Amino acid sequence: MDKFQDKAAFICELRIIRARNVELSATGSMFVRCYMSAGNKKRVRFESREVSSFNMVWNQCFSLDCFGTKESMSNMLFQGTLNFELRWRSGVSFFGKSQLLGKAEVPWKTVFESSTMDVDKWVVMERRKSLPGGVKPPAVQIGTKVEGAPPAATKAVKHKDFLKQFKGNQTLILVGESGCRNCSQISSLIMSLEAAPVTLKSALARVKF
């Protein structure tokens, strides 16, 4: 059997557009941190560029080329998530620690199950502390798109059976690229892998200029 016969590939596109309803007591810079699940408890992390808290517009796009087995691709789309963090950094300490203003989670399956596989929505950020009555929580406008998605995994394939079948050798390759046809801003893509027991073969970052 051809070793590539059971492989699949697709492109995940993420657009970080702008934020609203953000109340700050001091000036500084804002950015969005995103964690993308890559199967078997692995995540890829990347961040938007930092913009002034006076003008919270990014119009930034990230494109990830994903490659792996058909099962791993379907598993990622139907069980994977995108986790967003809206963060603020003081203007007097650019390299200092950032402050978490809110976070949200978006399942990939909401994109895959849409008719166009292209979703643009305002994502409300959950805060640690409750807001006074009448005050709207911060939100970030996010666009997500999937191109060339693999066939959906059948319901007969259970997650635990899938893991048993591949015995921890599931392979998922992601290639990151910042900047795309529909986005005006081009910037560096920051990616990092968090520790997990299963090997992620490759995680590369490319930047178009």
C-alpha positions as MATLAB code, in Angstrom:
seq = 'MDKFQDKAAFICELRIIRARNVELSATGSMFVRCYMSAGNKKRVRFESREVSSFNMVWNQCFSLDCFGTKESMSNMLFQGTLNFELRWRSGVSFFGKSQLLGKAEVPWKTVFESSTMDVDKWVVMERRKSLPGGVKPPAVQIGTKVEGAPPAATKAVKHKDFLKQFKGNQTLILVGESGCRNCSQISSLIMSLEAAPVTLKSALARVKF';
ca = [
       0.000    0.000    0.000;
       1.220    3.494   -0.884;
       2.352    5.144    2.335;
       0.716    8.398    1.187;
      -2.650    6.785    0.444;
      -3.938    7.347    3.974;
      -2.646   10.925    4.198;
      -4.656   14.121    4.039;
      -3.868   17.818    3.991;
      -5.752   21.053    4.410;
      -5.157   24.721    5.169;
      -6.393   26.451    8.323;
      -6.630   30.206    8.039;
      -7.000   32.465   11.061;
      -7.761   36.183   10.850;
      -7.426   38.440   13.887;
      -9.251   41.612   12.952;
     -10.008   43.975   15.842;
     -11.201   44.291   19.442;
     -13.959   46.270   21.145;
     -15.425   46.967   24.595;
     -11.983   47.068   26.192;
     -11.682   49.435   29.139;
      -8.184   50.163   30.402;
      -6.952   52.314   33.262;
      -3.605   52.975   31.562;
      -2.196   53.152   28.047;
      -0.158   50.359   26.556;
      -0.213   47.806   23.760;
      -2.683   45.036   22.962;
      -2.191   41.663   21.309;
      -3.984   38.354   20.861;
      -2.369   35.046   21.771;
      -3.771   31.900   20.196;
      -3.314   28.217   20.979;
      -4.287   25.754   18.264;
      -4.763   22.098   19.183;
      -2.686   19.736   17.055;
      -3.818   16.349   18.348;
      -2.869   14.216   21.345;
      -2.608   17.109   23.810;
      -0.197   19.074   21.643;
      -0.767   22.743   20.894;
       0.769   25.307   18.583;
       1.031   28.838   19.936;
       1.234   32.049   17.950;
       0.645   35.727   18.633;
      -0.556   38.784   16.785;
       1.574   41.879   16.574;
       1.158   44.449   19.328;
      -0.953   47.528   18.592;
      -1.735   50.665   20.555;
      -4.586   50.435   23.043;
      -5.983   53.559   21.338;
      -6.471   51.709   18.044;
      -7.111   48.008   18.599;
      -7.088   46.922   14.942;
      -4.813   44.143   13.672;
      -6.193   42.937   10.309;
      -3.668   40.125   10.599;
      -3.835   36.712    8.994;
      -2.138   33.392    9.772;
      -2.218   30.391    7.455;
      -1.327   26.884    8.656;
      -0.746   24.006    6.236;
      -1.732   20.806    8.060;
      -0.687   17.312    6.979;
      -1.234   13.904    8.552;
      -3.347   10.757    8.428;
      -6.995   11.128    7.443;
      -8.018   10.040   10.931;
      -5.753   12.566   12.625;
      -7.006   15.369   10.379;
     -10.656   14.542   11.056;
      -9.918   14.173   14.753;
      -8.340   17.622   14.800;
     -11.295   19.270   13.046;
     -14.007   17.623   15.131;
     -12.303   17.648   18.535;
      -9.702   20.405   18.194;
     -10.115   23.966   19.420;
      -8.713   27.440   19.020;
      -8.065   29.166   22.340;
      -7.725   32.940   22.311;
      -6.287   35.271   24.931;
      -6.653   39.041   24.745;
      -3.610   40.568   26.439;
      -2.369   44.012   27.450;
       1.193   45.152   28.069;
       2.167   48.373   29.802;
       3.727   50.992   27.560;
       6.586   51.514   30.018;
       7.633   47.844   30.041;
       7.561   46.567   26.451;
       9.472   43.415   27.311;
       7.655   42.941   30.602;
       4.972   40.445   31.473;
       1.597   40.905   29.802;
      -1.751   40.959   31.569;
      -4.619   38.652   30.590;
      -7.804   40.623   29.916;
     -10.001   37.757   28.772;
     -10.033   34.424   27.000;
     -12.305   32.360   24.763;
     -12.471   28.975   23.053;
     -13.710   28.258   19.520;
     -14.136   24.630   18.322;
     -12.796   23.929   14.833;
     -15.922   21.914   14.032;
     -18.035   25.090   13.986;
     -15.980   26.173   10.976;
     -15.972   22.783    9.262;
     -19.728   22.382    9.706;
     -20.557   25.774    8.166;
     -21.707   25.791    4.522;
     -18.704   27.815    3.320;
     -16.167   26.594    5.909;
     -15.434   30.290    6.443;
     -16.676   31.914    9.662;
     -16.320   35.541   10.744;
     -17.646   36.386   14.211;
     -17.168   38.450   17.342;
     -15.792   36.218   20.084;
     -16.662   37.374   23.603;
     -13.771   37.130   26.039;
     -14.460   35.649   29.451;
     -12.980   37.578   32.368;
     -11.852   36.328   35.747;
     -13.844   39.007   37.523;
     -17.488   39.779   36.838;
     -18.327   43.119   35.225;
     -20.704   45.729   36.660;
     -24.243   45.671   35.316;
     -24.601   47.173   31.850;
     -20.897   46.895   31.015;
     -20.196   44.782   27.936;
     -17.335   42.271   28.068;
     -14.401   42.680   25.678;
     -14.689   40.929   22.334;
     -12.364   40.174   19.426;
     -13.466   39.834   15.813;
     -12.039   36.562   14.527;
     -12.184   34.955   11.099;
     -11.530   31.236   10.606;
     -11.433   29.260    7.385;
     -10.649   25.688    6.322;
      -9.642   24.795    2.755;
      -9.285   21.291    1.355;
     -10.584   19.587    4.502;
     -10.385   15.762    4.673;
     -13.482   13.527    4.765;
     -15.217   13.450    8.121;
     -14.326   10.566   10.388;
     -17.139    8.080   10.813;
     -18.853    7.892   14.171;
     -17.770    4.272   14.420;
     -14.169    5.370   14.968;
     -13.911    6.260   18.636;
     -11.099    8.405   19.944;
      -9.721    5.774   22.334;
      -9.783    3.110   19.605;
      -7.962    5.481   17.277;
      -5.224    6.077   19.837;
      -4.914    2.352   20.472;
      -4.626    1.683   16.732;
      -1.788    4.152   16.210;
      -0.116    3.389   19.560;
       0.958    6.949   20.184;
       2.594    7.402   16.780;
       0.047    9.760   15.316;
       1.743   12.266   13.039;
       0.568   15.788   12.415;
       2.664   18.307   10.521;
       1.883   22.020   10.538;
       3.559   24.695    8.480;
       2.772   28.257    9.505;
       2.648   31.340    7.330;
       1.647   34.878    8.241;
       0.077   37.196    5.713;
      -2.511   36.174    3.104;
      -4.442   37.498    0.099;
      -7.247   38.914    2.199;
      -5.191   40.607    4.901;
      -3.333   43.881    4.631;
      -0.876   43.295    7.435;
       2.117   40.947    7.233;
       4.047   40.045   10.318;
       6.132   37.411   11.988;
       4.469   34.234   13.123;
       5.477   33.101   16.574;
       4.992   29.406   17.094;
       5.995   27.145   19.932;
       5.200   23.606   20.940;
       4.118   22.739   24.440;
       5.361   19.534   26.015;
       3.303   16.438   25.249;
       4.028   12.685   25.105;
       3.297   12.331   21.378;
       5.777   13.507   18.766;
       4.869   16.338   16.442;
       7.093   15.826   13.434;
       7.490   19.420   12.323;
       6.361   22.929   13.124;
       7.860   25.529   10.841;
       7.177   29.234   10.397;
       7.379   31.087    7.090;
       6.866   34.791    6.545;
       6.025   36.433    3.204;
       7.529   39.812    2.375;
];
